[in-house]
CSV table of C-alpha atoms in Angstrom, one decimal:
chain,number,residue,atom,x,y,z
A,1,UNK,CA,25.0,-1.4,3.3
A,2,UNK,CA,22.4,-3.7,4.8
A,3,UNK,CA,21.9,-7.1,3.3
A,4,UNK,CA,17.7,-6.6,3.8
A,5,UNK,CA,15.5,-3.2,4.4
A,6,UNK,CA,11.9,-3.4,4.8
A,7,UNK,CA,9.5,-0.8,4.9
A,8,UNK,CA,6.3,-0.7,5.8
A,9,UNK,CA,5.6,-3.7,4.6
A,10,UNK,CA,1.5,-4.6,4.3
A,11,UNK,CA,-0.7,-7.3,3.1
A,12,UNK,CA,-4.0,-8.5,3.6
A,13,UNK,CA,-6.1,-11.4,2.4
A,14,UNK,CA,-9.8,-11.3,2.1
A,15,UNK,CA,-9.9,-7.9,3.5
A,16,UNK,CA,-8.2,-9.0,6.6
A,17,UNK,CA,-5.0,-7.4,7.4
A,18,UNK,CA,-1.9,-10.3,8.3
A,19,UNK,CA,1.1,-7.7,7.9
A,20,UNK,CA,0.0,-4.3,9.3
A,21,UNK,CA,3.1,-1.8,8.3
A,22,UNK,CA,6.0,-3.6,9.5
A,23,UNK,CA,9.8,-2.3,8.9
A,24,UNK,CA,13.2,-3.6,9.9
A,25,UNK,CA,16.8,-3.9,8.4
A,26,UNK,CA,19.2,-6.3,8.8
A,27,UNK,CA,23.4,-6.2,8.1
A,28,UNK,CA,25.0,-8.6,6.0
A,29,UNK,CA,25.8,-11.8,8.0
A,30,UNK,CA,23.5,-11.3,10.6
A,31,UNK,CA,21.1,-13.7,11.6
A,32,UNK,CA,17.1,-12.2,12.4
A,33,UNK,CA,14.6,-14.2,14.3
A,34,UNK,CA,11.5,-13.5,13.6
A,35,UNK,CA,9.4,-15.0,16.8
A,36,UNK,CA,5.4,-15.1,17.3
A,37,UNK,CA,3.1,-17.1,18.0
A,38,UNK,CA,1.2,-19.2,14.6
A,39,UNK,CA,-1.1,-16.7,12.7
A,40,UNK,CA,0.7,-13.5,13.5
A,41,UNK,CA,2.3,-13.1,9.9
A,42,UNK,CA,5.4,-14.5,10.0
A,43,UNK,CA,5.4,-16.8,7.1
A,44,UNK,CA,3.3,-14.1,4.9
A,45,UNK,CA,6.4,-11.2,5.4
A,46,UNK,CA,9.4,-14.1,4.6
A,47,UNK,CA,6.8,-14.9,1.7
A,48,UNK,CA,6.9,-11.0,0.2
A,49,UNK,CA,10.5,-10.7,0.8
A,50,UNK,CA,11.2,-14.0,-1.1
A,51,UNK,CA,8.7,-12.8,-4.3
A,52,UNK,CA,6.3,-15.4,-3.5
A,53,UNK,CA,3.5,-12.9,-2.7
A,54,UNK,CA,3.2,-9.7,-3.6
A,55,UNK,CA,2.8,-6.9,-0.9
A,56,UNK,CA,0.1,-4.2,-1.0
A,57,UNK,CA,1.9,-1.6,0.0
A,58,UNK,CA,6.0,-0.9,1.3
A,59,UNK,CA,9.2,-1.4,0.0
A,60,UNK,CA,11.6,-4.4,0.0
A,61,UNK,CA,15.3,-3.8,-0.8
A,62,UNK,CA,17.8,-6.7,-0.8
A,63,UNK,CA,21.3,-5.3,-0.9
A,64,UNK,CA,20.7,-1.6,-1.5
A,65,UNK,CA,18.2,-2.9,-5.0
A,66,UNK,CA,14.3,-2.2,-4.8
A,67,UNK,CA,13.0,-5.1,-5.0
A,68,UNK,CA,9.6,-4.4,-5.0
A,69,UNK,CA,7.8,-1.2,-4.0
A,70,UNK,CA,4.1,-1.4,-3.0
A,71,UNK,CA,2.4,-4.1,-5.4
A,72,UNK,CA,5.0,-3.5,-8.1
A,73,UNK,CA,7.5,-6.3,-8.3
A,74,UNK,CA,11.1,-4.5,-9.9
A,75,UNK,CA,13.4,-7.6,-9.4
A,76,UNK,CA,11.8,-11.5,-9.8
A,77,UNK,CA,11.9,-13.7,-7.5
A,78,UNK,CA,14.3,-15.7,-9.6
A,79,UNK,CA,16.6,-12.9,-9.4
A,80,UNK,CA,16.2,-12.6,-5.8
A,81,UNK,CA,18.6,-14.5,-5.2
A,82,UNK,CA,17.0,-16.0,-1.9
A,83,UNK,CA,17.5,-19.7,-0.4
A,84,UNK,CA,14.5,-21.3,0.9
A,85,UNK,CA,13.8,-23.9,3.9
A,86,UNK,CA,10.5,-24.8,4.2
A,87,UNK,CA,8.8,-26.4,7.1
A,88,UNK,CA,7.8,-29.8,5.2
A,89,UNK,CA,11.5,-30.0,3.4
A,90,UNK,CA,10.1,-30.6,0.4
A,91,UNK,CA,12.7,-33.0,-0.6
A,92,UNK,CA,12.3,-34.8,-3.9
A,93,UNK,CA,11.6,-38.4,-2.8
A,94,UNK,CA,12.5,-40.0,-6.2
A,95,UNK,CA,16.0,-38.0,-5.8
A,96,UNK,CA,19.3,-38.9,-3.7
A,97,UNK,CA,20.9,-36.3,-1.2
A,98,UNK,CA,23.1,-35.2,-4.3
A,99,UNK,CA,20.5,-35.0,-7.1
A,100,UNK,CA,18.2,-32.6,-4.2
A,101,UNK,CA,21.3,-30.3,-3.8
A,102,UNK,CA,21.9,-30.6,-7.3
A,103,UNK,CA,18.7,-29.4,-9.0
A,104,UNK,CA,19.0,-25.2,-8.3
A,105,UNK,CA,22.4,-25.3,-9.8
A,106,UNK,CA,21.1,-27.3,-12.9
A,107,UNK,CA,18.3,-24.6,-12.9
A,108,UNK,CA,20.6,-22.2,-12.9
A,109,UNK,CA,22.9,-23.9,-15.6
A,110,UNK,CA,25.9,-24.3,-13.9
A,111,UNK,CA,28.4,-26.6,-15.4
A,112,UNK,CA,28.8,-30.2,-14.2
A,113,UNK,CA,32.2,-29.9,-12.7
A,114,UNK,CA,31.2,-26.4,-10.9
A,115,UNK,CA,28.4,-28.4,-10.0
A,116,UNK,CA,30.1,-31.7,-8.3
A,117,UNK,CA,32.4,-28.8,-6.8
A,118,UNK,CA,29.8,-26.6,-5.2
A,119,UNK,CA,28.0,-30.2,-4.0
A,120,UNK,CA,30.6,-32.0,-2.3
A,121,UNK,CA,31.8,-28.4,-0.7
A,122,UNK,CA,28.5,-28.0,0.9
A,123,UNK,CA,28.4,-31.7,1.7
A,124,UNK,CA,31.2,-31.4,3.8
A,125,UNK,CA,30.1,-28.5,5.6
A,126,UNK,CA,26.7,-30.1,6.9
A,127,UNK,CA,29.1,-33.0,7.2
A,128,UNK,CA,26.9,-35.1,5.3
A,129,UNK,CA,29.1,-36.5,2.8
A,130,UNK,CA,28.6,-40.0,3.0
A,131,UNK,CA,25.1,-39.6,2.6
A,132,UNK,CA,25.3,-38.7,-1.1
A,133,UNK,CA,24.1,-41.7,-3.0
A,134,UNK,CA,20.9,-42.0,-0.2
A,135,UNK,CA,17.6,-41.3,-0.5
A,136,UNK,CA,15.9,-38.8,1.8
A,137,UNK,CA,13.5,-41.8,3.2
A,138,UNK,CA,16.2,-43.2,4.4
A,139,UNK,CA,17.3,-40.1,6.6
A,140,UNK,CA,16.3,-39.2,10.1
A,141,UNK,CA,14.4,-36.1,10.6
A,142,UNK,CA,17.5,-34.3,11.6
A,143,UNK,CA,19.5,-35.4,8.7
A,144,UNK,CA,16.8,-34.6,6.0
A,145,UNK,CA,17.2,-31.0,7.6
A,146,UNK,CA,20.5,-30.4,7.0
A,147,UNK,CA,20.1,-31.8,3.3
A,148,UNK,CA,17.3,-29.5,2.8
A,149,UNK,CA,19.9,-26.4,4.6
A,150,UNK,CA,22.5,-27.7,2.0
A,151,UNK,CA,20.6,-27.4,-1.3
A,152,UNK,CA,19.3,-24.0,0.5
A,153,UNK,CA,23.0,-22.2,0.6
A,154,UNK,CA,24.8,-24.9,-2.3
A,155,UNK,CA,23.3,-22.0,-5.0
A,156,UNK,CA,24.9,-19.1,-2.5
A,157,UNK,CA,22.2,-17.2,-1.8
A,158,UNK,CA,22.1,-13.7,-0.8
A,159,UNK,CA,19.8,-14.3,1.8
A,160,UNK,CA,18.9,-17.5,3.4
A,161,UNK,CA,14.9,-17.8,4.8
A,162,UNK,CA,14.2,-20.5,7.0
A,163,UNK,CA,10.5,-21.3,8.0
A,164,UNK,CA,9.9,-23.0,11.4
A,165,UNK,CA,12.6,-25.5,10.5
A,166,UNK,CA,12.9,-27.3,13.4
A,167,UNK,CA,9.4,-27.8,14.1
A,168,UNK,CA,8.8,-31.3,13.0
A,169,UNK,CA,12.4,-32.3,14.3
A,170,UNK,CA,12.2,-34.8,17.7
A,171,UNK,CA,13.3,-32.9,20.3
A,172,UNK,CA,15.8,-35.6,21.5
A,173,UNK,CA,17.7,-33.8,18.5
A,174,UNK,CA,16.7,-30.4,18.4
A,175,UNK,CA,19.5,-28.9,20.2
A,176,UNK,CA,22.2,-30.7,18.0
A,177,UNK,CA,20.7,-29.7,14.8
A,178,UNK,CA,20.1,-26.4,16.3
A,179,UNK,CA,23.4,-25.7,16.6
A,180,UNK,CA,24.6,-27.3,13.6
A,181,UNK,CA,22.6,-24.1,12.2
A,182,UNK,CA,23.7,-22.3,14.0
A,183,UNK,CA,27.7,-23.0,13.0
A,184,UNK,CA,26.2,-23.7,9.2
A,185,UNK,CA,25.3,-19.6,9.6
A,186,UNK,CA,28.6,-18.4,11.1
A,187,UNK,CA,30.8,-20.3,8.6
A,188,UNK,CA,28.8,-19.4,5.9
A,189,UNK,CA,28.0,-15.6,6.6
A,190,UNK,CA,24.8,-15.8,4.9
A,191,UNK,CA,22.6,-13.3,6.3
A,192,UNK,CA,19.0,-15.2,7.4
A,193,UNK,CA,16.0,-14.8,8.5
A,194,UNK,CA,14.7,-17.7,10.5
A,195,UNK,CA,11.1,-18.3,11.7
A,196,UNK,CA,10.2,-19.7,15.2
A,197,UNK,CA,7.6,-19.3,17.6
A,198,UNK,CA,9.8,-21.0,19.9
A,199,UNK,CA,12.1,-18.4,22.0
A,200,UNK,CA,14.7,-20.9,22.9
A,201,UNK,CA,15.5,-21.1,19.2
A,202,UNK,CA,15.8,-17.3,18.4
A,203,UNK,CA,17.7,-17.0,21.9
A,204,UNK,CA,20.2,-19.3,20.7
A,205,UNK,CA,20.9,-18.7,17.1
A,206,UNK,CA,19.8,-14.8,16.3
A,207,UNK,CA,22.1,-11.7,16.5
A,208,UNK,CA,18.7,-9.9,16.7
A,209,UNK,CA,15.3,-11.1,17.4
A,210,UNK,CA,12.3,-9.2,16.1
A,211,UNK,CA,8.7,-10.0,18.5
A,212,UNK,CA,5.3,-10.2,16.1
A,213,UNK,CA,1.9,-10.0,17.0
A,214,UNK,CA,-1.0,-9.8,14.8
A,215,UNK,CA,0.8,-8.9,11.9
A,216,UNK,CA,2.8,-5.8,13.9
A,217,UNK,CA,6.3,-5.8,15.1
A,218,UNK,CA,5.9,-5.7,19.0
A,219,UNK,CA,10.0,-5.2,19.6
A,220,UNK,CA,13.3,-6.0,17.9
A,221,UNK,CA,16.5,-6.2,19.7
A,222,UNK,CA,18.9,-8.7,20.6
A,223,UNK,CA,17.6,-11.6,23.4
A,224,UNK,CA,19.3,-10.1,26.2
A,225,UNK,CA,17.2,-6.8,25.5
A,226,UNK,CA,13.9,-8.5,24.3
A,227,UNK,CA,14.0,-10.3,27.8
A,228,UNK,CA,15.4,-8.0,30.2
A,229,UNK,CA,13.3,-5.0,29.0
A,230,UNK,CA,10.0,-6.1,27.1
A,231,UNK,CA,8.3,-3.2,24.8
A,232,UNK,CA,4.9,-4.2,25.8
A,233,UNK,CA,2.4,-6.5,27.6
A,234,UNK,CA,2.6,-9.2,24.9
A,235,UNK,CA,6.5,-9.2,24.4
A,236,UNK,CA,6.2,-9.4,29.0
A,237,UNK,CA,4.1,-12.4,28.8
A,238,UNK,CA,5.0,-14.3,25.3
A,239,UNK,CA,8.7,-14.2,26.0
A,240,UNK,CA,9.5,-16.3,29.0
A,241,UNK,CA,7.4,-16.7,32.5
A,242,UNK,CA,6.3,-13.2,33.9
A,243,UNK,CA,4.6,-11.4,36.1
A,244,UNK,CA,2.6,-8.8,35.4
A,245,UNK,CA,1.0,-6.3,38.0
A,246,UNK,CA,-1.1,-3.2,37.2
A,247,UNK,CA,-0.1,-0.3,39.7
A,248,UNK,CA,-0.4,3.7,39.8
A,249,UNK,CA,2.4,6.2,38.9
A,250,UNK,CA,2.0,8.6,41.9
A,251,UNK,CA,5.4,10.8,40.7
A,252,UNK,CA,8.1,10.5,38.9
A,253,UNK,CA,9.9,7.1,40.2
A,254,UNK,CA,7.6,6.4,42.2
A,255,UNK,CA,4.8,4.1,42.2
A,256,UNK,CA,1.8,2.8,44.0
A,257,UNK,CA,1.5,-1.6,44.0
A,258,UNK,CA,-0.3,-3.7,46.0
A,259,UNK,CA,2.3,-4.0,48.6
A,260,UNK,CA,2.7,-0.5,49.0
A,261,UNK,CA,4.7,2.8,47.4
A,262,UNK,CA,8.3,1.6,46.0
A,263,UNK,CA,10.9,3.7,44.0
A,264,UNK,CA,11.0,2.5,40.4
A,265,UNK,CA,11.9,4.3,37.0
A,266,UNK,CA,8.7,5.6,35.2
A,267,UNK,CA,10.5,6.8,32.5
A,268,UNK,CA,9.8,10.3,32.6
A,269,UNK,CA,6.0,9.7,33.1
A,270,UNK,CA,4.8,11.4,36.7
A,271,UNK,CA,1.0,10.5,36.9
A,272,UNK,CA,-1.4,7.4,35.3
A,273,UNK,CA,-2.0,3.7,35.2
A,274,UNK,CA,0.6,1.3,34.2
A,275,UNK,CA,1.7,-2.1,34.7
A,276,UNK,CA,4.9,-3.4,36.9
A,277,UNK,CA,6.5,-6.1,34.9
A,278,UNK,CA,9.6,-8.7,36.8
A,279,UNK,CA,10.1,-12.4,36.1
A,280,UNK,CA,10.2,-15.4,38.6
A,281,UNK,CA,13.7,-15.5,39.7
A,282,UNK,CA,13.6,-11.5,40.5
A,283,UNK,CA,11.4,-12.2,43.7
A,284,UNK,CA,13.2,-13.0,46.7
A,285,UNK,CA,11.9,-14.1,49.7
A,286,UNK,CA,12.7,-12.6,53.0
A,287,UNK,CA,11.8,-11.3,56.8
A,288,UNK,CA,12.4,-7.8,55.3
A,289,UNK,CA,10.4,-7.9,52.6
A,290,UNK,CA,7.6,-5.5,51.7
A,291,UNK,CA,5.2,-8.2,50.3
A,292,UNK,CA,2.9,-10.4,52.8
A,293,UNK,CA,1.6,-13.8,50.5
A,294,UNK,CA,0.9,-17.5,51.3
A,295,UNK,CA,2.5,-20.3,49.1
A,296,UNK,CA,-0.1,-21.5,47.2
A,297,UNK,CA,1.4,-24.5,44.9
A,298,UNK,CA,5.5,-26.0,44.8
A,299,UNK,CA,7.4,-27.5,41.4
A,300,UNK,CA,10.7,-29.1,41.5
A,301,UNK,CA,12.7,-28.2,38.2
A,302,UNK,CA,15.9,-30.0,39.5
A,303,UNK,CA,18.6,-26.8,40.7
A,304,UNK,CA,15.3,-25.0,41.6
A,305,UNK,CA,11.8,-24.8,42.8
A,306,UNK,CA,8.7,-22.8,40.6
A,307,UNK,CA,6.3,-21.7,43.2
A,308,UNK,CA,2.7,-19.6,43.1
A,309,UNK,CA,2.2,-17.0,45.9
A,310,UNK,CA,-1.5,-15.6,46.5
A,311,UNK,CA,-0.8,-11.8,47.5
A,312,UNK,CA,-3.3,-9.1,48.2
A,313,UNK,CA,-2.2,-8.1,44.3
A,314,UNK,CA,-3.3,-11.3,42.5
A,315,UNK,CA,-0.9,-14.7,42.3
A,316,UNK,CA,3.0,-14.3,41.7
A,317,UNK,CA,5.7,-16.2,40.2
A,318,UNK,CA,8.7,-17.1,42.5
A,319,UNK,CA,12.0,-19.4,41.0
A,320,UNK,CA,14.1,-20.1,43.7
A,321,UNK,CA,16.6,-23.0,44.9
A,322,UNK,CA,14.9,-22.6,48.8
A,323,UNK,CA,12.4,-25.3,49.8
A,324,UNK,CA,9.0,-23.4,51.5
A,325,UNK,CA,6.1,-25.5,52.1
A,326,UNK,CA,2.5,-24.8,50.7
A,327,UNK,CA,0.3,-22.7,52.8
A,328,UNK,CA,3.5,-21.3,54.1
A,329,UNK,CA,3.4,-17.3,54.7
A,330,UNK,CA,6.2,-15.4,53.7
A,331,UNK,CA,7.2,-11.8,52.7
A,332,UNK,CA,8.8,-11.1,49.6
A,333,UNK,CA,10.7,-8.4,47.7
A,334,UNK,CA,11.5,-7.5,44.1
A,335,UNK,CA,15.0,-6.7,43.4
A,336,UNK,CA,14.7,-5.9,39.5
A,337,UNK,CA,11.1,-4.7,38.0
A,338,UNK,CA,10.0,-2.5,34.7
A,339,UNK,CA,7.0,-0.6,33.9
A,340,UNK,CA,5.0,-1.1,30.7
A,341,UNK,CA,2.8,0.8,29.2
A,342,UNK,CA,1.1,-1.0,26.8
C-alpha cells in the first residue's frame, strides 16, 4: 500500500491555474523531492495534501483513505495526520526547545509522562538534548532546524512535509544539517515529501525526485534517471549544466547535427526535428573528433577546467581536467548524447 497517492491534482487562484493535473504515489518510507524553480506550485500541492487548501479538482489518499476528492474534504486536516516544516520555522519565541516540541502533543492530549517520553526520545535523535531548557533565539540557524524537524515527527506523523527547509540555513552548514535529515528520515521511516529548488538537495536526500514546471510534473524518477535521461527541454537545462542542440532525424538512429550525420537512438522516431541533449563532461576533445570549434572562455574549478567552445552549431559546454588555451582550435566528440523531444 502506498503511504501517499495523488491524482490529478488541480488548483488555481484568481483564474490562474498553479497546479495543472498533477499525479504521483509514493511508498511508505520513502523520501519525494519535489524540485522547481519558485512559482511552479510546489508549496500550493504540499499545501492540498496537508488540508491547508482545498483542491479544485483530483483525489488525495494518504494510506489507502480518500482524503479529499475534488473540492470535497473527507478526512480534516487534523486527522491528517501530517507533520509540517515550514520555511520561516515558526518557532514560538516565548517557548523553550521543549515547550515548542511539546505543544502538538498537548494539542493532542497526550499525558504528561507520554509526553516527557516522546520529547526526550526525539531530543536524542536530533541529538539536541541539552538544548531543552533554551530558547530558540538562542540557537543557530541550523539548530533551530532541527528543533523545528523534532516537534515535526515528536507527534509521529504519517507523513512528514518539509517546505524549502534549508533555504535560510548558511551554507557553511548546509551539508551537515542536510544530512542530519537525511539520517533523521532513514531512522525514522517517515515517508516525506521535501521541497527544494535546489538539485543538490533532492540528489542527496530523495529516493525519488519529481521535476515541476508551471504547475505540471515535467519527470519523476530517481536522480541518477532525472540526470542521465531528462523527459524534456526544461528538466535538460534546469537540472545541472547542459547542452542543448537542435538537429534533424534523417532515419531511425540516425541524425543530422552541425558537425555532421552521427548514429544516435531516436527512439523509434525515423523523420522530424528534435533536439540532441549531452552535459559538459560528455565532450571530449580530440585529433579524431568530428567537431571543428575554437575555445572561446577557460574556468578553473580545482580537479577540472569549465570551458565554452564556439562551433558552427552555437557555443558548447566542455568539463575536462586538460588545460587548452583560449582561441585554441580543437575537434571534439560526444561519447554519450539523448534526443528530446520537447
Amino acid at each position: 500500500m502506498n503511504a501517499l497517492e495523488v491524482k490529478n491534482l488541480r488548483k488555481s487562484f484568481n483564474k490562474i491555474d498553479v497546479v495543472k493535473g498533477i499525479s504521483f504515489d509514493l511508498e511508505k518510507g520513502q523520501l519525494l523531492a519535489l524540485l522547481g524553480p519558485s512559482g511552479c506550485g510546489k508549496t500550493t500541492t504540499i499545501r492540498m495534501i496537508a488540508g491547508l487548501e482545498m483542491p479544485d479538482d483530483g483525489d488525495i489518499w494518504i494510506e489507502g483513505t480518500l482524503a479529499s476528492r475534488g473540492c470535497k474534504t473527507t478526512i480534516s486536516q487534523k486527522q491528517r495526520h501530517i507533520g509540517m516544516v515550514f520555511q520561516d520555522l515558526a518557532l514560538w519565541p516565548h517557548m523553550t526547545v521543549y515547550e515548542n516540541i511539546e505543544f502538538g502533543l498537548r494539542v493532542n492530549g497526550l499525558a504528561k509522562t507520554e509526553r516527557q517520553k516522546r520529547i526526550d526520545a526525539v531530543l536524542n535523535k536530533v541529538k539536541m538534548q541539552k538544548y531543552a531548557e533554551a530558547y530558540p533565539a538562542r540557537l543557530s540557524g541550523g539548530q533551530q532546524q532541527l528543533i523545528a524537524i523534532a516537534r515535526a515527527i515528536v507527534t509521529e506523523p504519517k507523513l512528514l512535509l518539509m517546505d524549502e527547509p534549508l533555504s535560510n540555513i548558511d551554507i557553511k552548514v548546509r551539508e551537515d544539517i542536510r544530512q542530519e535529515i537525511k539520517r533523521i528520515q532513514q531512522e525514522t521511516q517517515i515517508t516525506t515529501i521535501y521541497i527544494t529548488h535546489d538539485q543538490e538537495d533532492a540528489f542527496l536526500l530523495a529516493n525519488k525526485v519529481a521535476v515541476m514546471n508551471t504547475g505540471m510534473l515535467e519527470q519523476i524518477g530517481s536522480s541518477e534517471e532525472i540526470y542521465s535521461s531528462p523527459a524534456s527541454l526544461f528538466v535538460a537545462n534546469f537540472v545541472g549544466e547542459s547542452n542543448v542542440i537542435r538537429v534533424n532525424i534523417v532515419d531511425k538512429d540516425r541524425i543530422l547535427t552541425p558537425w555532421g550525420e552521427l548514429v544516435c537512438n531516436t527512439k523509434d522516431h525515423e523523420r522530424g526535428n528534435a533536439f540532441l541533449f549531452f552535459r559538459p563532461h560528455h565532450v571530449k576533445i580530440e585529433k579524431r573528433g568530428y567537431g571543428d570549434g575554437v575555445i572561446i572562455n577557460r574556468n578553473f574549478l580545482g580537479e577540472w577546467y569549465k570551458y565554452r567552445i564556439s562551433t558552427s552549431g552555437g557555443e558548447i559546454k566542455l568539463q575536462v581536467r586538460e588545460i587548452y588555451e583560449i582561441g585554441q582550435s580543437v575537434r571534439f566528440s560526444v561519447k554519450k548524447m539523448e534526443i528530446l523531444f520537447r
